Amino acid sequence: MFDSDAELVATARTGSDAAFARLVARHQGVVRGFLRRVLNGDRAEADDLAQDVFLTAWASLSSLNDGAGVRPWLCGIAWRKARDRMRGRRRAEARDAAWMEASAPQPGISPEDRMAMEAAMAALAPDERACVALCLAEGWSHGEAAAALGLPLGTVKSHVGRGRAKLLQALGGSDG
């Protein structure tokens, strides 16, 4: 029977799963509670992250300098993992917001016109659609599109011209 964290750490370092399991049992409540508070009460995410903390601790047990300081060491691992998770969540939220903003309907374009444009674009050949999307919708130069798509410059110019004409015809416009 082990009494101290230092003894458990020393035994776990020799590969004892049982000693590490005792460390987990001893400190999981503190780690989970800390993570729940840091993650605004999200119990499922905190519990998931706590498992990751203990997996990381098991793999890096040799980096623990003072076996008696296992609790602050575990909370340090938990804090770094929680901080990384929160940063990742903020980045994902920013990406989602940017996507929503970019995909929001443009003022002045009716839903019917948008659907007609999407259908007309879908009717273009894939190479034409890519050239039209880059040059007309995104404002790229023919040269930039040619480099990005790996197509000759003349082919891009032809695809843009034909694609534009097909879109105008499909949408009932004139090419004049």
Tab-separated table of C-alpha atoms in Angstrom:
chain	number	residue	atom	x	y	z
A	1	MET	CA	0.000	0.000	0.000
A	2	PHE	CA	1.352	3.408	-0.977
A	3	ASP	CA	0.873	6.413	1.235
A	4	SER	CA	2.355	9.368	-0.579
A	5	ASP	CA	2.110	10.818	-4.069
A	6	ALA	CA	5.897	10.693	-4.325
A	7	GLU	CA	5.891	6.930	-3.709
A	8	LEU	CA	3.084	6.400	-6.215
A	9	VAL	CA	4.895	8.489	-8.829
A	10	ALA	CA	8.145	6.572	-8.286
A	11	THR	CA	6.346	3.250	-8.670
A	12	ALA	CA	4.334	4.447	-11.672
A	13	ARG	CA	7.575	5.515	-13.359
A	14	THR	CA	8.668	1.883	-13.271
A	15	GLY	CA	5.587	1.061	-15.360
A	16	SER	CA	3.090	0.239	-12.634
A	17	ASP	CA	-0.418	0.778	-13.981
A	18	ALA	CA	-1.813	0.182	-10.509
A	19	ALA	CA	0.239	2.984	-8.972
A	20	PHE	CA	-0.798	5.401	-11.708
A	21	ALA	CA	-4.434	4.320	-11.326
A	22	ARG	CA	-4.198	5.245	-7.636
A	23	LEU	CA	-2.826	8.677	-8.604
A	24	VAL	CA	-5.721	9.134	-11.003
A	25	ALA	CA	-8.257	8.051	-8.383
A	26	ARG	CA	-6.673	10.413	-5.855
A	27	HIS	CA	-6.559	13.497	-8.099
A	28	GLN	CA	-9.278	13.129	-10.731
A	29	GLY	CA	-11.869	14.978	-8.649
A	30	VAL	CA	-9.626	18.030	-8.346
A	31	VAL	CA	-8.708	17.976	-12.043
A	32	ARG	CA	-12.317	17.529	-13.171
A	33	GLY	CA	-13.569	20.222	-10.797
A	34	PHE	CA	-10.899	22.638	-11.980
A	35	LEU	CA	-11.719	21.954	-15.628
A	36	ARG	CA	-15.463	22.337	-15.035
A	37	ARG	CA	-14.914	25.764	-13.518
A	38	VAL	CA	-12.502	26.835	-16.250
A	39	LEU	CA	-14.819	25.555	-19.006
A	40	ASN	CA	-17.901	27.332	-17.591
A	41	GLY	CA	-19.537	24.240	-16.145
A	42	ASP	CA	-19.425	22.096	-19.273
A	43	ARG	CA	-19.242	18.746	-17.494
A	44	ALA	CA	-18.966	16.581	-20.600
A	45	GLU	CA	-16.130	18.634	-22.074
A	46	ALA	CA	-14.367	18.808	-18.702
A	47	ASP	CA	-14.581	15.045	-18.244
A	48	ASP	CA	-13.355	14.452	-21.779
A	49	LEU	CA	-10.449	16.818	-21.274
A	50	ALA	CA	-9.632	15.263	-17.877
A	51	GLN	CA	-9.131	11.912	-19.601
A	52	ASP	CA	-6.745	13.616	-22.012
A	53	VAL	CA	-4.906	15.181	-19.064
A	54	PHE	CA	-4.320	11.803	-17.449
A	55	LEU	CA	-3.210	10.232	-20.741
A	56	THR	CA	-0.722	13.056	-21.176
A	57	ALA	CA	0.416	12.716	-17.565
A	58	TRP	CA	1.012	8.979	-17.992
A	59	ALA	CA	3.041	9.580	-21.144
A	60	SER	CA	5.098	12.392	-19.600
A	61	LEU	CA	5.461	11.155	-16.023
A	62	SER	CA	9.237	11.264	-16.391
A	63	SER	CA	9.072	15.077	-16.755
A	64	LEU	CA	7.616	15.497	-13.257
A	65	ASN	CA	10.515	16.752	-11.130
A	66	ASP	CA	8.914	16.440	-7.686
A	67	GLY	CA	6.643	13.460	-7.182
A	68	ALA	CA	5.071	15.163	-4.193
A	69	GLY	CA	3.878	17.972	-6.487
A	70	VAL	CA	1.738	15.787	-8.728
A	71	ARG	CA	-1.495	17.695	-8.052
A	72	PRO	CA	-0.233	21.120	-9.260
A	73	TRP	CA	1.534	19.375	-12.147
A	74	LEU	CA	-1.758	17.740	-13.215
A	75	CYS	CA	-3.636	21.036	-12.881
A	76	GLY	CA	-0.942	22.705	-15.000
A	77	ILE	CA	-1.467	20.114	-17.727
A	78	ALA	CA	-5.228	20.609	-17.374
A	79	TRP	CA	-4.884	24.396	-17.689
A	80	ARG	CA	-2.764	24.161	-20.852
A	81	LYS	CA	-5.196	21.710	-22.434
A	82	ALA	CA	-8.229	23.815	-21.458
A	83	ARG	CA	-6.569	26.958	-22.808
A	84	ASP	CA	-5.808	25.176	-26.095
A	85	ARG	CA	-9.402	23.930	-26.300
A	86	MET	CA	-10.805	27.422	-25.645
A	87	ARG	CA	-8.482	28.948	-28.254
A	88	GLY	CA	-9.552	26.303	-30.754
A	89	ARG	CA	-13.192	27.004	-29.991
A	90	ARG	CA	-12.667	30.758	-30.505
A	91	ARG	CA	-10.909	30.110	-33.827
A	92	ALA	CA	-13.727	27.805	-34.939
A	93	GLU	CA	-16.346	30.379	-33.918
A	94	ALA	CA	-14.472	33.096	-35.840
A	95	ARG	CA	-14.252	30.843	-38.917
A	96	ASP	CA	-17.963	30.039	-38.657
A	97	ALA	CA	-18.865	33.719	-38.280
A	98	ALA	CA	-16.704	34.656	-41.270
A	99	TRP	CA	-18.306	31.896	-43.339
A	100	MET	CA	-21.802	33.000	-42.322
A	101	GLU	CA	-20.972	36.593	-43.212
A	102	ALA	CA	-19.487	35.601	-46.563
A	103	SER	CA	-22.404	33.344	-47.419
A	104	ALA	CA	-25.075	35.840	-46.357
A	105	PRO	CA	-27.240	37.015	-49.230
A	106	GLN	CA	-25.981	40.208	-50.805
A	107	PRO	CA	-28.319	43.156	-50.521
A	108	GLY	CA	-30.271	43.757	-53.696
A	109	ILE	CA	-30.117	40.169	-54.943
A	110	SER	CA	-33.409	38.367	-54.608
A	111	PRO	CA	-33.484	34.742	-53.494
A	112	GLU	CA	-34.918	33.814	-56.902
A	113	ASP	CA	-32.027	35.516	-58.742
A	114	ARG	CA	-29.522	33.829	-56.429
A	115	MET	CA	-31.069	30.411	-57.123
A	116	ALA	CA	-31.077	31.085	-60.870
A	117	MET	CA	-27.393	32.085	-60.729
A	118	GLU	CA	-26.498	28.962	-58.767
A	119	ALA	CA	-28.372	26.783	-61.263
A	120	ALA	CA	-26.684	28.530	-64.195
A	121	MET	CA	-23.262	28.071	-62.575
A	122	ALA	CA	-24.008	24.392	-61.948
A	123	ALA	CA	-24.783	23.950	-65.657
A	124	LEU	CA	-21.276	25.103	-66.647
A	125	ALA	CA	-18.525	22.567	-67.242
A	126	PRO	CA	-16.277	22.203	-64.167
A	127	ASP	CA	-13.299	24.032	-65.743
A	128	GLU	CA	-15.534	26.867	-66.955
A	129	ARG	CA	-17.214	27.086	-63.548
A	130	ALA	CA	-13.841	27.325	-61.798
A	131	CYS	CA	-12.610	30.048	-64.155
A	132	VAL	CA	-15.844	32.038	-63.878
A	133	ALA	CA	-15.858	31.668	-60.089
A	134	LEU	CA	-12.313	32.971	-59.754
A	135	CYS	CA	-12.319	35.686	-62.415
A	136	LEU	CA	-15.868	37.037	-62.299
A	137	ALA	CA	-17.047	36.239	-58.784
A	138	GLU	CA	-13.760	36.668	-56.906
A	139	GLY	CA	-12.189	39.315	-59.134
A	140	TRP	CA	-8.993	37.406	-59.929
A	141	SER	CA	-7.012	38.219	-63.037
A	142	HIS	CA	-6.900	35.657	-65.833
A	143	GLY	CA	-3.219	35.091	-65.028
A	144	GLU	CA	-3.910	34.434	-61.351
A	145	ALA	CA	-6.665	31.970	-62.217
A	146	ALA	CA	-4.445	30.218	-64.772
A	147	ALA	CA	-1.704	29.786	-62.164
A	148	ALA	CA	-4.121	28.573	-59.490
A	149	LEU	CA	-5.938	26.127	-61.750
A	150	GLY	CA	-2.913	24.945	-63.700
A	151	LEU	CA	-4.510	25.888	-67.019
A	152	PRO	CA	-3.012	27.829	-69.942
A	153	LEU	CA	-3.845	31.540	-69.921
A	154	GLY	CA	-5.703	31.333	-73.254
A	155	THR	CA	-7.854	28.480	-71.942
A	156	VAL	CA	-8.825	30.507	-68.878
A	157	LYS	CA	-9.749	33.497	-71.049
A	158	SER	CA	-11.871	31.260	-73.306
A	159	HIS	CA	-13.586	29.583	-70.353
A	160	VAL	CA	-14.394	32.952	-68.774
A	161	GLY	CA	-15.771	34.340	-72.038
A	162	ARG	CA	-17.887	31.280	-72.830
A	163	GLY	CA	-18.988	30.890	-69.218
A	164	ARG	CA	-20.047	34.539	-69.014
A	165	ALA	CA	-22.041	34.210	-72.230
A	166	LYS	CA	-23.756	31.033	-70.989
A	167	LEU	CA	-24.625	32.688	-67.676
A	168	LEU	CA	-26.081	35.739	-69.402
A	169	GLN	CA	-28.119	33.531	-71.713
A	170	ALA	CA	-29.367	31.372	-68.830
A	171	LEU	CA	-30.301	34.439	-66.814
A	172	GLY	CA	-32.026	36.192	-69.693
A	173	GLY	CA	-29.459	38.955	-70.090
A	174	SER	CA	-27.672	40.176	-73.162
A	175	ASP	CA	-23.973	40.158	-73.916
A	176	GLY	CA	-23.961	43.615	-75.350
